[in-house]
Every structure is written in structure tokens, then in C-alpha cells.
mmCIF file of C-alpha atoms in Angstrom:
data_model
loop_
_atom_site.group_PDB
_atom_site.id
_atom_site.type_symbol
_atom_site.label_atom_id
_atom_site.label_comp_id
_atom_site.label_asym_id
_atom_site.label_seq_id
_atom_site.Cartn_x
_atom_site.Cartn_y
_atom_site.Cartn_z
ATOM 1 C CA SER A 222 -84.143 57.233 25.140
ATOM 2 C CA ALA A 223 -86.226 54.908 27.306
ATOM 3 C CA VAL A 224 -89.814 54.174 26.816
ATOM 4 C CA ILE A 225 -91.687 54.133 30.155
ATOM 5 C CA SER A 226 -95.361 53.124 30.655
ATOM 6 C CA GLN A 227 -97.512 53.549 33.836
ATOM 7 C CA LYS A 228 -100.626 51.697 34.955
ATOM 8 C CA PRO A 229 -103.253 52.983 35.503
ATOM 9 C CA SER A 230 -103.378 56.215 33.719
ATOM 10 C CA ARG A 231 -105.881 57.611 35.997
ATOM 11 C CA ASP A 232 -108.068 56.479 38.934
ATOM 12 C CA ILE A 233 -110.773 57.762 41.234
ATOM 13 C CA CYS A 234 -110.476 56.321 44.684
ATOM 14 C CA GLN A 235 -112.327 56.469 47.998
ATOM 15 C CA ARG A 236 -110.735 57.741 51.124
ATOM 16 C CA GLY A 237 -108.849 55.095 53.214
ATOM 17 C CA THR A 238 -108.076 52.705 50.321
ATOM 18 C CA SER A 239 -104.776 52.013 48.608
ATOM 19 C CA LEU A 240 -103.831 52.141 44.954
ATOM 20 C CA THR A 241 -100.612 50.404 43.455
ATOM 21 C CA ILE A 242 -99.213 52.154 40.442
ATOM 22 C CA GLN A 243 -97.020 50.089 38.055
ATOM 23 C CA CYS A 244 -93.981 51.386 36.026
ATOM 24 C CA GLN A 245 -92.494 49.434 33.212
ATOM 25 C CA VAL A 246 -89.388 50.452 31.395
ATOM 26 C CA ASP A 247 -88.656 49.079 27.896
ATOM 27 C CA SER A 248 -85.009 48.534 28.824
ATOM 28 C CA GLN A 249 -82.775 47.979 31.852
ATOM 29 C CA VAL A 250 -81.989 51.057 33.747
ATOM 30 C CA THR A 251 -79.943 51.889 36.751
ATOM 31 C CA MET A 252 -82.058 54.152 38.645
ATOM 32 C CA MET A 253 -85.949 54.522 39.032
ATOM 33 C CA PHE A 254 -87.718 57.291 40.606
ATOM 34 C CA TRP A 255 -91.176 58.296 41.801
ATOM 35 C CA TYR A 256 -92.432 61.807 41.806
ATOM 36 C CA ARG A 257 -95.429 63.708 42.700
ATOM 37 C CA GLN A 258 -96.743 66.642 40.793
ATOM 38 C CA GLN A 259 -99.771 68.648 42.028
ATOM 39 C CA PRO A 260 -101.578 71.047 39.943
ATOM 40 C CA GLY A 261 -99.600 74.183 38.958
ATOM 41 C CA GLN A 262 -96.525 72.793 40.835
ATOM 42 C CA SER A 263 -93.200 71.351 39.841
ATOM 43 C CA LEU A 264 -92.048 67.694 40.501
ATOM 44 C CA THR A 265 -91.512 66.519 44.174
ATOM 45 C CA LEU A 266 -89.259 63.535 44.480
ATOM 46 C CA ILE A 267 -90.963 60.896 46.824
ATOM 47 C CA ALA A 268 -88.309 58.186 46.734
ATOM 48 C CA THR A 269 -85.690 56.355 44.686
ATOM 49 C CA ALA A 270 -86.598 52.766 43.959
ATOM 50 C CA ASN A 271 -83.548 50.610 44.620
ATOM 51 C CA GLN A 272 -83.291 47.273 42.851
ATOM 52 C CA GLY A 273 -82.913 44.644 45.373
ATOM 53 C CA SER A 274 -83.126 46.771 48.514
ATOM 54 C CA GLU A 275 -85.263 49.245 50.137
ATOM 55 C CA ALA A 276 -86.296 52.429 48.448
ATOM 56 C CA THR A 277 -84.763 55.732 49.686
ATOM 57 C CA TYR A 278 -87.395 58.212 50.770
ATOM 58 C CA GLU A 279 -87.090 61.900 50.677
ATOM 59 C CA SER A 280 -87.901 64.049 53.616
ATOM 60 C CA GLY A 281 -91.739 64.063 54.185
ATOM 61 C CA PHE A 282 -92.319 60.712 52.661
ATOM 62 C CA VAL A 283 -92.487 57.490 54.563
ATOM 63 C CA ILE A 284 -92.550 53.824 53.507
ATOM 64 C CA ASP A 285 -95.612 52.933 55.362
ATOM 65 C CA LYS A 286 -97.551 55.495 53.272
ATOM 66 C CA PHE A 287 -95.791 54.936 49.912
ATOM 67 C CA PRO A 288 -94.489 51.421 49.822
ATOM 68 C CA ILE A 289 -92.243 50.848 46.810
ATOM 69 C CA SER A 290 -91.147 47.700 45.130
ATOM 70 C CA ARG A 291 -88.297 47.264 42.561
ATOM 71 C CA PRO A 292 -88.034 43.558 41.740
ATOM 72 C CA ASN A 293 -85.825 43.891 38.780
ATOM 73 C CA LEU A 294 -84.115 46.564 36.595
ATOM 74 C CA THR A 295 -87.205 47.254 34.256
ATOM 75 C CA PHE A 296 -90.154 47.341 36.800
ATOM 76 C CA SER A 297 -91.286 49.180 39.928
ATOM 77 C CA THR A 298 -94.543 49.915 41.795
ATOM 78 C CA LEU A 299 -95.601 52.596 44.135
ATOM 79 C CA THR A 300 -98.493 52.218 46.391
ATOM 80 C CA VAL A 301 -100.387 55.056 47.966
ATOM 81 C CA SER A 302 -101.737 53.704 51.102
ATOM 82 C CA ASN A 303 -104.689 54.834 53.182
ATOM 83 C CA MET A 304 -105.516 57.594 50.994
ATOM 84 C CA SER A 305 -106.984 60.842 51.628
ATOM 85 C CA PRO A 306 -107.887 63.926 49.421
ATOM 86 C CA GLU A 307 -104.581 65.521 50.040
ATOM 87 C CA ASP A 308 -102.973 62.590 48.060
ATOM 88 C CA SER A 309 -104.887 63.643 44.857
ATOM 89 C CA SER A 310 -102.109 64.362 42.445
ATOM 90 C CA ILE A 311 -100.242 63.123 39.390
ATOM 91 C CA TYR A 312 -97.709 60.388 40.177
ATOM 92 C CA LEU A 313 -94.832 60.044 37.682
ATOM 93 C CA CYS A 314 -92.282 57.268 37.333
ATOM 94 C CA SER A 315 -88.950 58.009 35.782
ATOM 95 C CA ALA A 316 -85.723 56.303 34.807
ATOM 96 C CA ASP A 317 -82.259 57.324 34.662
ATOM 97 C CA ARG A 318 -79.649 55.989 32.450
ATOM 98 C CA ASP A 319 -76.059 56.090 33.384
ATOM 99 C CA LEU A 320 -75.450 59.216 31.399
ATOM 100 C CA GLY A 321 -77.755 61.255 33.789
ATOM 101 C CA GLU A 322 -80.674 61.737 31.423
ATOM 102 C CA GLN A 323 -83.810 61.205 33.238
ATOM 103 C CA PHE A 324 -86.889 59.950 31.308
ATOM 104 C CA PHE A 325 -90.498 60.168 32.477
ATOM 105 C CA GLY A 326 -93.701 57.946 32.239
ATOM 106 C CA PRO A 327 -96.886 59.489 31.264
ATOM 107 C CA GLY A 328 -97.988 59.830 34.852
ATOM 108 C CA THR A 329 -100.996 58.517 36.873
ATOM 109 C CA ARG A 330 -103.677 60.958 37.609
ATOM 110 C CA LEU A 331 -105.090 60.111 41.051
ATOM 111 C CA THR A 332 -108.323 61.622 42.491
ATOM 112 C CA VAL A 333 -109.236 60.697 46.035
ATOM 113 C CA LEU A 334 -112.799 61.434 47.082
ATOM 114 C CA GLN B 206 -83.713 80.183 48.695
ATOM 115 C CA LYS B 207 -84.677 77.651 46.356
ATOM 116 C CA GLU B 208 -81.822 75.651 44.454
ATOM 117 C CA VAL B 209 -83.554 76.220 41.272
ATOM 118 C CA GLU B 210 -85.571 79.373 40.295
ATOM 119 C CA GLN B 211 -87.824 79.565 37.332
ATOM 120 C CA ASP B 212 -90.430 82.115 36.389
ATOM 121 C CA PRO B 213 -93.768 80.264 36.162
ATOM 122 C CA GLY B 214 -95.170 82.681 33.559
ATOM 123 C CA PRO B 215 -97.623 82.240 32.177
ATOM 124 C CA LEU B 216 -96.005 83.429 28.782
ATOM 125 C CA SER B 217 -97.990 84.113 25.830
ATOM 126 C CA VAL B 218 -96.459 84.840 22.313
ATOM 127 C CA PRO B 219 -97.690 84.927 18.858
ATOM 128 C CA GLU B 220 -96.720 82.247 16.398
ATOM 129 C CA GLY B 221 -93.450 82.706 14.805
ATOM 130 C CA ALA B 222 -92.039 84.690 17.845
ATOM 131 C CA ILE B 223 -88.643 83.787 19.595
ATOM 132 C CA VAL B 224 -89.267 82.597 23.003
ATOM 133 C CA SER B 225 -86.632 82.708 25.894
ATOM 134 C CA LEU B 226 -87.079 80.743 29.010
ATOM 135 C CA ASN B 227 -84.753 81.067 31.835
ATOM 136 C CA CYS B 228 -83.707 79.297 35.052
ATOM 137 C CA THR B 229 -81.216 80.519 37.690
ATOM 138 C CA TYR B 230 -79.576 78.209 40.257
ATOM 139 C CA SER B 231 -77.698 78.712 43.444
ATOM 140 C CA ASN B 232 -75.353 75.602 43.544
ATOM 141 C CA SER B 233 -72.320 75.891 41.279
ATOM 142 C CA ALA B 234 -71.635 72.214 41.805
ATOM 143 C CA PHE B 235 -74.594 71.312 39.436
ATOM 144 C CA GLN B 236 -73.224 69.067 36.632
ATOM 145 C CA TYR B 237 -75.900 68.458 33.990
ATOM 146 C CA PHE B 238 -78.665 70.868 32.723
ATOM 147 C CA MET B 239 -81.852 69.670 31.147
ATOM 148 C CA TRP B 240 -85.051 71.123 29.708
ATOM 149 C CA TYR B 241 -88.234 69.206 29.725
ATOM 150 C CA ARG B 242 -91.491 69.835 27.965
ATOM 151 C CA GLN B 243 -94.758 68.813 29.400
ATOM 152 C CA TYR B 244 -98.014 68.957 27.502
ATOM 153 C CA SER B 245 -101.111 69.018 29.583
ATOM 154 C CA ARG B 246 -102.005 65.627 31.190
ATOM 155 C CA LYS B 247 -98.681 64.231 30.020
ATOM 156 C CA GLY B 248 -95.303 63.131 31.623
ATOM 157 C CA PRO B 249 -92.455 65.458 31.167
ATOM 158 C CA GLU B 250 -90.441 64.855 27.963
ATOM 159 C CA LEU B 251 -86.741 65.446 27.882
ATOM 160 C CA LEU B 252 -85.935 68.118 25.091
ATOM 161 C CA MET B 253 -82.401 69.273 25.765
ATOM 162 C CA TYR B 254 -79.423 67.985 27.658
ATOM 163 C CA THR B 255 -76.132 69.584 28.148
ATOM 164 C CA TYR B 256 -73.301 69.596 30.723
ATOM 165 C CA SER B 257 -70.984 72.424 29.721
ATOM 166 C CA SER B 258 -71.260 76.060 29.422
ATOM 167 C CA GLY B 259 -72.164 77.475 25.913
ATOM 168 C CA ASN B 260 -74.839 76.648 23.473
ATOM 169 C CA LYS B 261 -76.431 73.521 22.172
ATOM 170 C CA GLU B 262 -78.708 73.612 19.310
ATOM 171 C CA ASP B 263 -81.273 71.193 18.099
ATOM 172 C CA GLY B 264 -83.714 72.213 15.390
ATOM 173 C CA ARG B 265 -85.540 75.254 16.587
ATOM 174 C CA PHE B 266 -84.357 74.777 20.093
ATOM 175 C CA THR B 267 -81.169 76.226 21.605
ATOM 176 C CA ALA B 268 -80.076 75.401 25.099
ATOM 177 C CA GLN B 269 -77.717 77.919 26.782
ATOM 178 C CA VAL B 270 -75.787 77.423 29.894
ATOM 179 C CA ASP B 271 -73.669 80.125 31.601
ATOM 180 C CA LYS B 272 -71.943 78.654 34.596
ATOM 181 C CA SER B 273 -70.287 81.756 35.731
ATOM 182 C CA SER B 274 -73.642 83.382 36.180
ATOM 183 C CA LYS B 275 -75.440 80.194 37.236
ATOM 184 C CA TYR B 276 -78.105 80.758 34.560
ATOM 185 C CA ILE B 277 -79.701 78.655 31.862
ATOM 186 C CA SER B 278 -81.840 79.368 29.064
ATOM 187 C CA LEU B 279 -83.884 77.768 26.361
ATOM 188 C CA PHE B 280 -84.570 79.481 23.174
ATOM 189 C CA ILE B 281 -87.336 78.536 20.790
ATOM 190 C CA ARG B 282 -87.202 80.048 17.200
ATOM 191 C CA ASP B 283 -90.118 80.324 14.972
ATOM 192 C CA SER B 284 -92.501 79.306 17.746
ATOM 193 C CA GLN B 285 -95.403 77.165 16.749
ATOM 194 C CA PRO B 286 -98.741 76.466 18.540
ATOM 195 C CA SER B 287 -97.551 72.903 18.979
ATOM 196 C CA ASP B 288 -94.930 74.408 21.384
ATOM 197 C CA SER B 289 -97.619 75.507 23.872
ATOM 198 C CA ALA B 290 -96.812 73.509 26.924
ATOM 199 C CA THR B 291 -94.979 73.774 30.327
ATOM 200 C CA TYR B 292 -91.205 73.925 30.222
ATOM 201 C CA LEU B 293 -89.188 72.584 33.127
ATOM 202 C CA CYS B 294 -85.524 73.098 33.722
ATOM 203 C CA ALA B 295 -83.695 70.535 35.699
ATOM 204 C CA MET B 296 -80.166 70.072 36.947
ATOM 205 C CA THR B 297 -78.275 67.325 38.569
ATOM 206 C CA LEU B 298 -75.868 66.914 41.398
ATOM 207 C CA GLY B 299 -74.665 63.326 41.521
ATOM 208 C CA ASN B 300 -77.891 61.235 41.447
ATOM 209 C CA GLN B 301 -80.059 64.166 42.588
ATOM 210 C CA PHE B 302 -82.319 65.935 40.186
ATOM 211 C CA TYR B 303 -83.442 69.437 40.925
ATOM 212 C CA PHE B 304 -86.403 70.916 38.918
ATOM 213 C CA GLY B 305 -87.703 74.239 38.461
ATOM 214 C CA THR B 306 -91.350 75.047 38.857
ATOM 215 C CA GLY B 307 -91.955 75.241 35.137
ATOM 216 C CA THR B 308 -93.081 77.966 32.708
ATOM 217 C CA SER B 309 -96.304 77.803 30.986
ATOM 218 C CA LEU B 310 -96.007 78.938 27.292
ATOM 219 C CA THR B 311 -98.944 79.464 25.010
ATOM 220 C CA VAL B 312 -98.137 80.262 21.260
ATOM 221 C CA ILE B 313 -101.101 81.995 19.601
ATOM 222 C CA PRO B 314 -101.738 81.100 16.012
#
């Protein structure tokens, strides 16, 4: 299995500001993903973080709002820009080894006031 | 129709009971099937992973896949209070993952 850490674990932010979430994997992985999980709901994929190229965004998510970086095979960041209370959620990073098993980080709990 | 359907529960059982968690799916092309356990305020943790029809056992946990019926199950034997969590099913098609909404389970001592 892969061990994934995320920073920060939680934050409370003001409307209109931006927050960058970091995701670190303890070994090189092929795929990294960013999900959002709102209370009582399942995981919604925001984007796939591609190493060396632009992220691939799912319908309803755009790069201007959720810029993503992936500078190498073990690290990625997600920025939540110009935040509003609707962005309050848990943001999860995950990594997928070649066998198709996906492992998740502990999540970042974001509250926007 | 959602790709993956999962009863959200909540499900409450006494300690020692056998728990059955289920998901149905619509796409017969799904390749891999997984169960995740998510404790409150934690990220999902991969519990079971299988790719073929049949049963896979790991300790008190058994994952069952029935591709002909498009149905997967997770059985928990001798359930413990520490099993109290939300259980998410997931399945893959290529690089795409599809998650159920999760079933909240409480095991009462």
C-alpha cells in the first residue's frame, strides 16, 4: 500500500481567499487524483493530476477555480481559489498504483466563512 | 440511473452479528471491485480488492462479486464496535473510479 499525507488537515478560511492543499505520497505512483466529499455524500472526482502536464478536470470543475500542480511522481497540490461557503468540504488526495488499487490521504477539512 | 447504487443506511447491528453490505452497478464493463472503510473524519481506507466473480476472504471480511447479476457484497463476520464506519464500494473502468454513496454502519456493544 501507499502512505499518503495531506497538509493542512483542516482550515477555516475567509470568503474570497485561496487555500493550497499539499499531497505527498511515500513512493512513486502513476496516477494522483483530487476528490471532494461533502457531508453525507460520496466522493466526487475533481481532477486527475498528471505529472508533467495539465490536470484533467471532470465536468463541473475548472482550472481557474481548482488549479492543480504535479511536479513529480510523489507530490501534488490542489488550490481552492476565490473561496465561497459552498466550497466547504473535505478534500481528498488519492494515488493509484498500476494494479488499479487507489489509496487515499486523510483528507483536508475546509470551512469557508 | 447512477453507475453504482448503494443503500446509504444507516445500518445498526449488535456486536457479533453478521453484516451484509451491498452495491449494484449498471456497467458490465467494470473491471475491478473494491470496498473502502471510512472512519469519521478520516480518508477512505482500502479494505478489499477483487477483479473476478466469486468470493475473496480476509479475516472477518468476505467480498463477493456476481458479475452476471452486477452485484457486489461485503460480509463482516463477528462484527465489532471498531467496525463502525462508513463503507464505500468502488469499481473501475480503465482509469476511472466509480464510488457508491457509502453505507453507514454502527455496531452496538
